[in-house]
Amino acid sequence: MNRSTKQHQFSTKTRKKIRERDNNACIFCTMGYPAKDATWIDLQPADIMHYIPRSQGGLGIEQNGAVGCRYHHSLMDNGNKGLRPDMLMRFENYLRNIYPGWDKKDLIYDKYKDLRR
């Protein structure tokens, strides 16, 4: 696994911190976000979701992740119901409330970041 790939994945330690921070509960379920037709299995908090996806360079850091149930994670990632913008706005607000100074730019892998300083 190359360095870039490692930067995008949540480590076991980071996953544990995110689960503890979020009380091992889906942030969308906690917000009361609709889960129409979801089954009990769908609503189990099984996933750690990226705010900025790995495919867009999103880092595997606490400030870029939250606990999500399979239903809400899939709903946000697939975006086929037009809810992605609203879900991302809520996700962003959630992270901003926890991390003062939170900035999307800090969530994206940039191998040249240190050279620009």
Short mmCIF file of N, CA, C and O in Angstrom, two decimals:
data_model
loop_
_atom_site.label_atom_id
_atom_site.label_comp_id
_atom_site.label_asym_id
_atom_site.label_seq_id
_atom_site.Cartn_x
_atom_site.Cartn_y
_atom_site.Cartn_z
N MET A 1 0.85 -1.17 0.00
CA MET A 1 0.00 0.00 0.00
C MET A 1 0.90 1.24 0.00
O MET A 1 1.80 1.36 0.81
N ASN A 2 0.65 2.17 -0.92
CA ASN A 2 1.49 3.36 -0.99
C ASN A 2 1.06 4.41 0.05
O ASN A 2 0.00 4.31 0.65
N ARG A 3 1.90 5.43 0.22
CA ARG A 3 1.66 6.43 1.25
C ARG A 3 0.35 7.18 1.03
O ARG A 3 -0.40 7.46 1.96
N SER A 4 0.06 7.51 -0.22
CA SER A 4 -1.17 8.22 -0.54
C SER A 4 -2.40 7.41 -0.13
O SER A 4 -3.32 7.94 0.48
N THR A 5 -2.41 6.14 -0.44
CA THR A 5 -3.53 5.28 -0.08
C THR A 5 -3.71 5.24 1.43
O THR A 5 -4.83 5.33 1.93
N LYS A 6 -2.63 5.12 2.16
CA LYS A 6 -2.70 5.09 3.63
C LYS A 6 -3.28 6.39 4.18
O LYS A 6 -3.99 6.38 5.17
N GLN A 7 -2.96 7.51 3.54
CA GLN A 7 -3.45 8.80 4.01
C GLN A 7 -4.98 8.91 3.91
O GLN A 7 -5.59 9.66 4.66
N HIS A 8 -5.59 8.17 2.99
CA HIS A 8 -7.03 8.27 2.75
C HIS A 8 -7.85 7.33 3.63
O HIS A 8 -9.04 7.54 3.76
N GLN A 9 -7.22 6.32 4.18
CA GLN A 9 -7.95 5.34 4.99
C GLN A 9 -7.95 5.74 6.46
O GLN A 9 -6.99 6.31 6.96
N PHE A 10 -9.04 5.42 7.14
CA PHE A 10 -9.10 5.63 8.58
C PHE A 10 -8.35 4.49 9.26
O PHE A 10 -8.67 3.33 9.03
N SER A 11 -7.37 4.82 10.08
CA SER A 11 -6.65 3.80 10.82
C SER A 11 -7.56 3.23 11.91
O SER A 11 -8.60 3.82 12.24
N THR A 12 -7.17 2.13 12.47
CA THR A 12 -7.94 1.52 13.56
C THR A 12 -8.06 2.51 14.73
O THR A 12 -9.13 2.66 15.31
N LYS A 13 -6.98 3.19 15.03
CA LYS A 13 -6.97 4.18 16.12
C LYS A 13 -7.93 5.33 15.82
O LYS A 13 -8.70 5.75 16.70
N THR A 14 -7.91 5.83 14.59
CA THR A 14 -8.80 6.93 14.21
C THR A 14 -10.25 6.49 14.22
O THR A 14 -11.13 7.22 14.69
N ARG A 15 -10.52 5.29 13.73
CA ARG A 15 -11.89 4.76 13.75
C ARG A 15 -12.42 4.70 15.19
O ARG A 15 -13.56 5.07 15.45
N LYS A 16 -11.56 4.25 16.10
CA LYS A 16 -11.96 4.15 17.51
C LYS A 16 -12.28 5.54 18.07
O LYS A 16 -13.28 5.72 18.76
N LYS A 17 -11.44 6.52 17.76
CA LYS A 17 -11.67 7.88 18.25
C LYS A 17 -12.98 8.45 17.70
O LYS A 17 -13.73 9.11 18.42
N ILE A 18 -13.24 8.20 16.42
CA ILE A 18 -14.48 8.70 15.81
C ILE A 18 -15.69 8.03 16.46
O ILE A 18 -16.68 8.69 16.79
N ARG A 19 -15.61 6.73 16.66
CA ARG A 19 -16.73 6.01 17.30
C ARG A 19 -16.98 6.54 18.71
O ARG A 19 -18.13 6.73 19.11
N GLU A 20 -15.91 6.79 19.45
CA GLU A 20 -16.07 7.33 20.80
C GLU A 20 -16.67 8.74 20.75
O GLU A 20 -17.58 9.06 21.51
N ARG A 21 -16.15 9.57 19.87
CA ARG A 21 -16.64 10.94 19.74
C ARG A 21 -18.13 10.97 19.41
O ARG A 21 -18.89 11.77 19.95
N ASP A 22 -18.57 10.08 18.52
CA ASP A 22 -19.95 10.05 18.05
C ASP A 22 -20.83 9.11 18.87
O ASP A 22 -21.96 8.82 18.48
N ASN A 23 -20.32 8.62 19.99
CA ASN A 23 -21.06 7.68 20.84
C ASN A 23 -21.51 6.45 20.07
O ASN A 23 -22.59 5.91 20.33
N ASN A 24 -20.72 6.05 19.09
CA ASN A 24 -21.00 4.89 18.24
C ASN A 24 -22.42 4.92 17.67
O ASN A 24 -23.08 3.90 17.54
N ALA A 25 -22.88 6.12 17.33
CA ALA A 25 -24.23 6.29 16.78
C ALA A 25 -24.15 7.07 15.47
O ALA A 25 -23.37 8.03 15.35
N CYS A 26 -24.94 6.68 14.51
CA CYS A 26 -25.01 7.38 13.23
C CYS A 26 -25.38 8.84 13.47
O CYS A 26 -26.37 9.13 14.16
N ILE A 27 -24.59 9.74 12.92
CA ILE A 27 -24.87 11.16 13.15
C ILE A 27 -26.20 11.57 12.53
O ILE A 27 -26.89 12.43 13.07
N PHE A 28 -26.59 10.95 11.42
CA PHE A 28 -27.85 11.30 10.78
C PHE A 28 -29.05 10.74 11.56
O PHE A 28 -30.06 11.44 11.69
N CYS A 29 -28.92 9.54 12.08
CA CYS A 29 -30.00 9.00 12.93
C CYS A 29 -30.16 9.87 14.17
O CYS A 29 -31.28 10.18 14.58
N THR A 30 -29.03 10.29 14.76
CA THR A 30 -29.06 11.13 15.95
C THR A 30 -29.74 12.47 15.65
O THR A 30 -30.44 13.01 16.50
N MET A 31 -29.55 12.99 14.44
CA MET A 31 -30.18 14.25 14.02
C MET A 31 -31.66 14.07 13.69
O MET A 31 -32.36 15.05 13.46
N GLY A 32 -32.10 12.81 13.60
CA GLY A 32 -33.49 12.55 13.21
C GLY A 32 -33.70 12.63 11.71
O GLY A 32 -34.83 12.84 11.24
N TYR A 33 -32.61 12.43 10.94
CA TYR A 33 -32.73 12.48 9.49
C TYR A 33 -33.59 11.31 9.01
O TYR A 33 -33.42 10.19 9.48
N PRO A 34 -34.51 11.54 8.08
CA PRO A 34 -35.41 10.48 7.63
C PRO A 34 -34.68 9.22 7.13
O PRO A 34 -33.62 9.31 6.52
N ALA A 35 -35.28 8.10 7.43
CA ALA A 35 -34.75 6.80 6.99
C ALA A 35 -35.90 5.96 6.46
O ALA A 35 -36.17 4.86 6.95
N LYS A 36 -36.56 6.49 5.45
CA LYS A 36 -37.74 5.84 4.87
C LYS A 36 -37.39 4.45 4.34
O LYS A 36 -36.44 4.29 3.59
N ASP A 37 -38.16 3.48 4.75
CA ASP A 37 -38.04 2.08 4.30
C ASP A 37 -36.75 1.39 4.76
O ASP A 37 -36.40 0.34 4.25
N ALA A 38 -36.04 1.97 5.72
CA ALA A 38 -34.83 1.32 6.24
C ALA A 38 -35.21 0.19 7.18
O ALA A 38 -36.18 0.29 7.92
N THR A 39 -34.44 -0.89 7.12
CA THR A 39 -34.66 -2.01 8.04
C THR A 39 -33.80 -1.81 9.28
O THR A 39 -32.91 -0.95 9.32
N TRP A 40 -34.04 -2.61 10.29
CA TRP A 40 -33.25 -2.56 11.51
C TRP A 40 -31.77 -2.76 11.20
O TRP A 40 -30.91 -2.05 11.73
N ILE A 41 -31.48 -3.70 10.33
CA ILE A 41 -30.08 -3.97 9.94
C ILE A 41 -29.47 -2.75 9.26
O ILE A 41 -28.33 -2.39 9.53
N ASP A 42 -30.23 -2.09 8.39
CA ASP A 42 -29.73 -0.89 7.68
C ASP A 42 -29.32 0.21 8.64
O ASP A 42 -28.44 1.02 8.33
N LEU A 43 -29.96 0.28 9.80
CA LEU A 43 -29.74 1.38 10.73
C LEU A 43 -28.67 1.11 11.79
O LEU A 43 -28.46 1.93 12.67
N GLN A 44 -27.97 0.01 11.67
CA GLN A 44 -26.89 -0.27 12.61
C GLN A 44 -25.68 0.61 12.29
O GLN A 44 -25.32 0.75 11.12
N PRO A 45 -25.06 1.21 13.30
CA PRO A 45 -23.92 2.12 13.06
C PRO A 45 -22.65 1.34 12.71
O PRO A 45 -21.79 1.11 13.55
N ALA A 46 -22.54 0.93 11.46
CA ALA A 46 -21.46 0.05 11.06
C ALA A 46 -20.33 0.75 10.32
O ALA A 46 -19.25 0.21 10.20
N ASP A 47 -20.56 1.94 9.82
CA ASP A 47 -19.61 2.56 8.92
C ASP A 47 -18.99 3.83 9.49
O ASP A 47 -19.61 4.53 10.28
N ILE A 48 -17.80 4.13 9.03
CA ILE A 48 -17.19 5.44 9.24
C ILE A 48 -17.22 6.11 7.87
O ILE A 48 -16.68 5.59 6.90
N MET A 49 -17.91 7.23 7.80
CA MET A 49 -18.10 7.93 6.53
C MET A 49 -17.05 9.05 6.39
O MET A 49 -16.71 9.70 7.37
N HIS A 50 -16.59 9.26 5.18
CA HIS A 50 -15.73 10.40 4.86
C HIS A 50 -16.62 11.59 4.48
O HIS A 50 -17.59 11.41 3.74
N TYR A 51 -16.28 12.78 4.95
CA TYR A 51 -16.94 13.99 4.46
C TYR A 51 -16.42 14.28 3.04
O TYR A 51 -17.20 14.40 2.11
N ILE A 52 -15.11 14.41 2.90
CA ILE A 52 -14.48 14.50 1.57
C ILE A 52 -14.12 13.07 1.20
O ILE A 52 -13.30 12.44 1.87
N PRO A 53 -14.73 12.48 0.17
CA PRO A 53 -14.48 11.08 -0.18
C PRO A 53 -13.01 10.80 -0.52
O PRO A 53 -12.29 11.69 -0.97
N ARG A 54 -12.61 9.57 -0.31
CA ARG A 54 -11.25 9.14 -0.68
C ARG A 54 -10.98 9.43 -2.15
O ARG A 54 -9.89 9.84 -2.52
N SER A 55 -11.98 9.22 -2.99
CA SER A 55 -11.81 9.42 -4.43
C SER A 55 -11.49 10.87 -4.79
O SER A 55 -10.99 11.15 -5.86
N GLN A 56 -11.78 11.79 -3.87
CA GLN A 56 -11.48 13.20 -4.09
C GLN A 56 -10.30 13.65 -3.23
O GLN A 56 -10.11 14.84 -3.01
N GLY A 57 -9.54 12.69 -2.73
CA GLY A 57 -8.36 13.00 -1.93
C GLY A 57 -8.61 13.16 -0.45
O GLY A 57 -7.74 13.62 0.28
N GLY A 58 -9.80 12.81 0.01
CA GLY A 58 -10.15 12.96 1.42
C GLY A 58 -9.25 12.13 2.33
O GLY A 58 -9.00 10.95 2.08
N LEU A 59 -8.75 12.77 3.38
CA LEU A 59 -7.86 12.11 4.33
C LEU A 59 -8.64 11.26 5.33
O LEU A 59 -9.79 11.55 5.64
N GLY A 60 -7.97 10.29 5.87
CA GLY A 60 -8.55 9.43 6.91
C GLY A 60 -8.25 9.98 8.28
O GLY A 60 -7.57 9.35 9.08
N ILE A 61 -8.76 11.20 8.55
CA ILE A 61 -8.54 11.85 9.84
C ILE A 61 -9.88 12.09 10.53
O ILE A 61 -10.92 12.11 9.87
N GLU A 62 -9.83 12.31 11.83
CA GLU A 62 -11.06 12.50 12.60
C GLU A 62 -11.94 13.63 12.06
O GLU A 62 -13.16 13.51 12.04
N GLN A 63 -11.31 14.70 11.63
CA GLN A 63 -12.05 15.87 11.16
C GLN A 63 -12.73 15.64 9.81
O GLN A 63 -13.47 16.49 9.35
N ASN A 64 -12.49 14.48 9.21
CA ASN A 64 -13.10 14.14 7.92
C ASN A 64 -14.03 12.94 8.03
O ASN A 64 -14.45 12.39 7.01
N GLY A 65 -14.36 12.53 9.24
CA GLY A 65 -15.16 11.33 9.36
C GLY A 65 -16.21 11.40 10.44
O GLY A 65 -16.14 12.23 11.35
N ALA A 66 -17.19 10.52 10.32
CA ALA A 66 -18.24 10.38 11.33
C ALA A 66 -18.84 8.99 11.20
O ALA A 66 -18.74 8.34 10.16
N VAL A 67 -19.49 8.56 12.26
CA VAL A 67 -20.18 7.27 12.26
C VAL A 67 -21.47 7.41 11.46
O VAL A 67 -22.18 8.42 11.56
N GLY A 68 -21.74 6.40 10.64
CA GLY A 68 -22.97 6.37 9.87
C GLY A 68 -23.54 4.97 9.81
O GLY A 68 -22.79 4.00 9.81
N CYS A 69 -24.84 4.89 9.80
CA CYS A 69 -25.46 3.58 9.57
C CYS A 69 -25.35 3.29 8.08
O CYS A 69 -25.09 4.17 7.26
N ARG A 70 -25.53 2.04 7.72
CA ARG A 70 -25.42 1.67 6.30
C ARG A 70 -26.43 2.43 5.43
O ARG A 70 -26.13 2.83 4.33
N TYR A 71 -27.62 2.63 5.96
CA TYR A 71 -28.67 3.30 5.20
C TYR A 71 -28.26 4.74 4.84
O TYR A 71 -28.27 5.13 3.69
N HIS A 72 -27.91 5.53 5.86
CA HIS A 72 -27.57 6.93 5.62
C HIS A 72 -26.25 7.08 4.86
O HIS A 72 -26.13 7.97 4.02
N HIS A 73 -25.29 6.20 5.12
CA HIS A 73 -24.03 6.25 4.39
C HIS A 73 -24.29 6.02 2.89
O HIS A 73 -23.80 6.76 2.04
N SER A 74 -25.07 5.02 2.59
CA SER A 74 -25.40 4.72 1.20
C SER A 74 -26.21 5.85 0.57
O SER A 74 -25.95 6.25 -0.58
N LEU A 75 -27.16 6.38 1.31
CA LEU A 75 -27.99 7.48 0.81
C LEU A 75 -27.13 8.69 0.46
O LEU A 75 -27.31 9.31 -0.58
N MET A 76 -26.17 9.00 1.31
CA MET A 76 -25.30 10.15 1.06
C MET A 76 -24.34 9.87 -0.10
O MET A 76 -24.17 10.70 -0.98
N ASP A 77 -23.73 8.69 -0.11
CA ASP A 77 -22.74 8.38 -1.14
C ASP A 77 -23.36 8.26 -2.52
O ASP A 77 -22.78 8.72 -3.50
N ASN A 78 -24.53 7.63 -2.61
CA ASN A 78 -25.14 7.42 -3.92
C ASN A 78 -25.80 8.68 -4.46
O ASN A 78 -25.81 8.91 -5.66
N GLY A 79 -26.37 9.47 -3.58
CA GLY A 79 -26.95 10.74 -3.99
C GLY A 79 -28.05 10.65 -5.01
O GLY A 79 -28.44 11.66 -5.59
N ASN A 80 -28.57 9.46 -5.25
CA ASN A 80 -29.57 9.29 -6.32
C ASN A 80 -30.96 9.79 -5.94
O ASN A 80 -31.85 9.79 -6.77
N LYS A 81 -31.14 10.22 -4.72
CA LYS A 81 -32.44 10.76 -4.31
C LYS A 81 -32.38 12.27 -4.14
O LYS A 81 -33.31 12.87 -3.63
N GLY A 82 -31.26 12.87 -4.53
CA GLY A 82 -31.13 14.32 -4.44
C GLY A 82 -30.88 14.85 -3.04
O GLY A 82 -30.99 16.05 -2.81
N LEU A 83 -30.55 13.98 -2.10
CA LEU A 83 -30.37 14.40 -0.71
C LEU A 83 -28.91 14.69 -0.35
O LEU A 83 -28.63 15.22 0.72
N ARG A 84 -27.98 14.35 -1.22
CA ARG A 84 -26.56 14.51 -0.92
C ARG A 84 -26.19 15.93 -0.48
O ARG A 84 -25.53 16.10 0.54
N PRO A 85 -26.62 16.99 -1.21
CA PRO A 85 -26.24 18.34 -0.77
C PRO A 85 -26.71 18.66 0.66
O PRO A 85 -25.96 19.22 1.45
N ASP A 86 -27.94 18.30 0.98
CA ASP A 86 -28.45 18.55 2.32
C ASP A 86 -27.69 17.73 3.36
O ASP A 86 -27.35 18.25 4.43
N MET A 87 -27.41 16.48 3.05
CA MET A 87 -26.69 15.63 4.00
C MET A 87 -25.27 16.14 4.22
O MET A 87 -24.78 16.16 5.35
N LEU A 88 -24.61 16.58 3.15
CA LEU A 88 -23.26 17.12 3.30
C LEU A 88 -23.26 18.40 4.12
O LEU A 88 -22.36 18.64 4.92
N MET A 89 -24.27 19.23 3.94
CA MET A 89 -24.37 20.46 4.73
C MET A 89 -24.52 20.12 6.22
O MET A 89 -23.85 20.70 7.07
N ARG A 90 -25.34 19.14 6.53
CA ARG A 90 -25.53 18.73 7.93
C ARG A 90 -24.25 18.09 8.48
O ARG A 90 -23.88 18.33 9.63
N PHE A 91 -23.60 17.28 7.68
CA PHE A 91 -22.33 16.63 8.05
C PHE A 91 -21.29 17.72 8.35
O PHE A 91 -20.61 17.70 9.38
N GLU A 92 -21.19 18.70 7.46
CA GLU A 92 -20.24 19.80 7.64
C GLU A 92 -20.53 20.57 8.92
O GLU A 92 -19.62 20.86 9.71
N ASN A 93 -21.78 20.91 9.16
CA ASN A 93 -22.15 21.64 10.38
C ASN A 93 -21.81 20.83 11.62
O ASN A 93 -21.36 21.39 12.63
N TYR A 94 -22.02 19.53 11.55
CA TYR A 94 -21.68 18.65 12.67
C TYR A 94 -20.19 18.75 12.99
O TYR A 94 -19.79 18.94 14.14
N LEU A 95 -19.37 18.63 11.95
CA LEU A 95 -17.91 18.69 12.15
C LEU A 95 -17.45 20.08 12.60
O LEU A 95 -16.58 20.20 13.45
N ARG A 96 -18.04 21.12 12.05
CA ARG A 96 -17.69 22.50 12.44
C ARG A 96 -17.97 22.75 13.92
O ARG A 96 -17.24 23.48 14.59
N ASN A 97 -19.05 22.17 14.43
CA ASN A 97 -19.40 22.34 15.84
C ASN A 97 -18.41 21.65 16.77
O ASN A 97 -18.24 22.06 17.91
N ILE A 98 -17.78 20.61 16.29
CA ILE A 98 -16.82 19.87 17.11
C ILE A 98 -15.42 20.45 17.02
O ILE A 98 -14.69 20.50 18.00
N TYR A 99 -15.03 20.88 15.81
CA TYR A 99 -13.66 21.33 15.56
C TYR A 99 -13.64 22.81 15.17
O TYR A 99 -13.85 23.13 14.00
N PRO A 100 -13.37 23.69 16.12
CA PRO A 100 -13.27 25.12 15.78
C PRO A 100 -12.18 25.32 14.72
O PRO A 100 -11.13 24.69 14.77
N GLY A 101 -12.44 26.16 13.76
CA GLY A 101 -11.48 26.40 12.69
C GLY A 101 -11.47 25.32 11.62
O GLY A 101 -10.60 25.31 10.75
N TRP A 102 -12.44 24.41 11.67
CA TRP A 102 -12.54 23.32 10.68
C TRP A 102 -12.60 23.92 9.28
O TRP A 102 -13.31 24.90 9.03
N ASP A 103 -11.81 23.36 8.37
CA ASP A 103 -11.74 23.86 7.00
C ASP A 103 -11.63 22.69 6.04
O ASP A 103 -10.78 21.81 6.21
N LYS A 104 -12.45 22.68 5.02
CA LYS A 104 -12.46 21.60 4.03
C LYS A 104 -11.08 21.38 3.42
O LYS A 104 -10.70 20.26 3.12
N LYS A 105 -10.34 22.47 3.20
CA LYS A 105 -9.02 22.36 2.56
C LYS A 105 -8.07 21.49 3.37
O LYS A 105 -7.18 20.87 2.80
N ASP A 106 -8.26 21.44 4.67
CA ASP A 106 -7.39 20.65 5.53
C ASP A 106 -7.69 19.15 5.47
O ASP A 106 -6.99 18.35 6.08
N LEU A 107 -8.73 18.78 4.76
CA LEU A 107 -9.18 17.38 4.71
C LEU A 107 -8.70 16.66 3.47
O LEU A 107 -8.98 15.48 3.30
N ILE A 108 -8.00 17.37 2.59
CA ILE A 108 -7.59 16.80 1.31
C ILE A 108 -6.09 16.56 1.27
O ILE A 108 -5.30 17.44 1.64
N TYR A 109 -5.71 15.38 0.84
CA TYR A 109 -4.30 15.00 0.75
C TYR A 109 -3.59 15.89 -0.26
O TYR A 109 -4.08 16.10 -1.37
N ASP A 110 -2.45 16.42 0.14
CA ASP A 110 -1.63 17.25 -0.73
C ASP A 110 -0.17 16.95 -0.41
O ASP A 110 0.35 17.41 0.60
N LYS A 111 0.48 16.19 -1.26
CA LYS A 111 1.85 15.78 -0.97
C LYS A 111 2.82 16.94 -1.02
O LYS A 111 3.94 16.86 -0.54
N TYR A 112 2.41 18.07 -1.60
CA TYR A 112 3.30 19.23 -1.70
C TYR A 112 2.97 20.31 -0.67
O TYR A 112 3.57 21.38 -0.67
N LYS A 113 2.04 20.04 0.23
CA LYS A 113 1.60 21.03 1.20
C LYS A 113 2.75 21.65 2.00
O LYS A 113 2.84 22.86 2.15
N ASP A 114 3.64 20.81 2.50
CA ASP A 114 4.76 21.29 3.31
C ASP A 114 5.74 22.15 2.51
O ASP A 114 6.40 23.02 3.05
N LEU A 115 5.84 21.92 1.21
CA LEU A 115 6.76 22.69 0.38
C LEU A 115 6.24 24.11 0.12
O LEU A 115 7.03 25.00 -0.19
N ARG A 116 4.94 24.31 0.26
CA ARG A 116 4.36 25.62 -0.01
C ARG A 116 4.45 26.57 1.15
O ARG A 116 4.13 27.72 1.04
N ARG A 117 4.85 26.08 2.28
CA ARG A 117 4.91 26.93 3.49
C ARG A 117 6.09 27.83 3.48
O ARG A 117 7.06 27.76 2.95
#
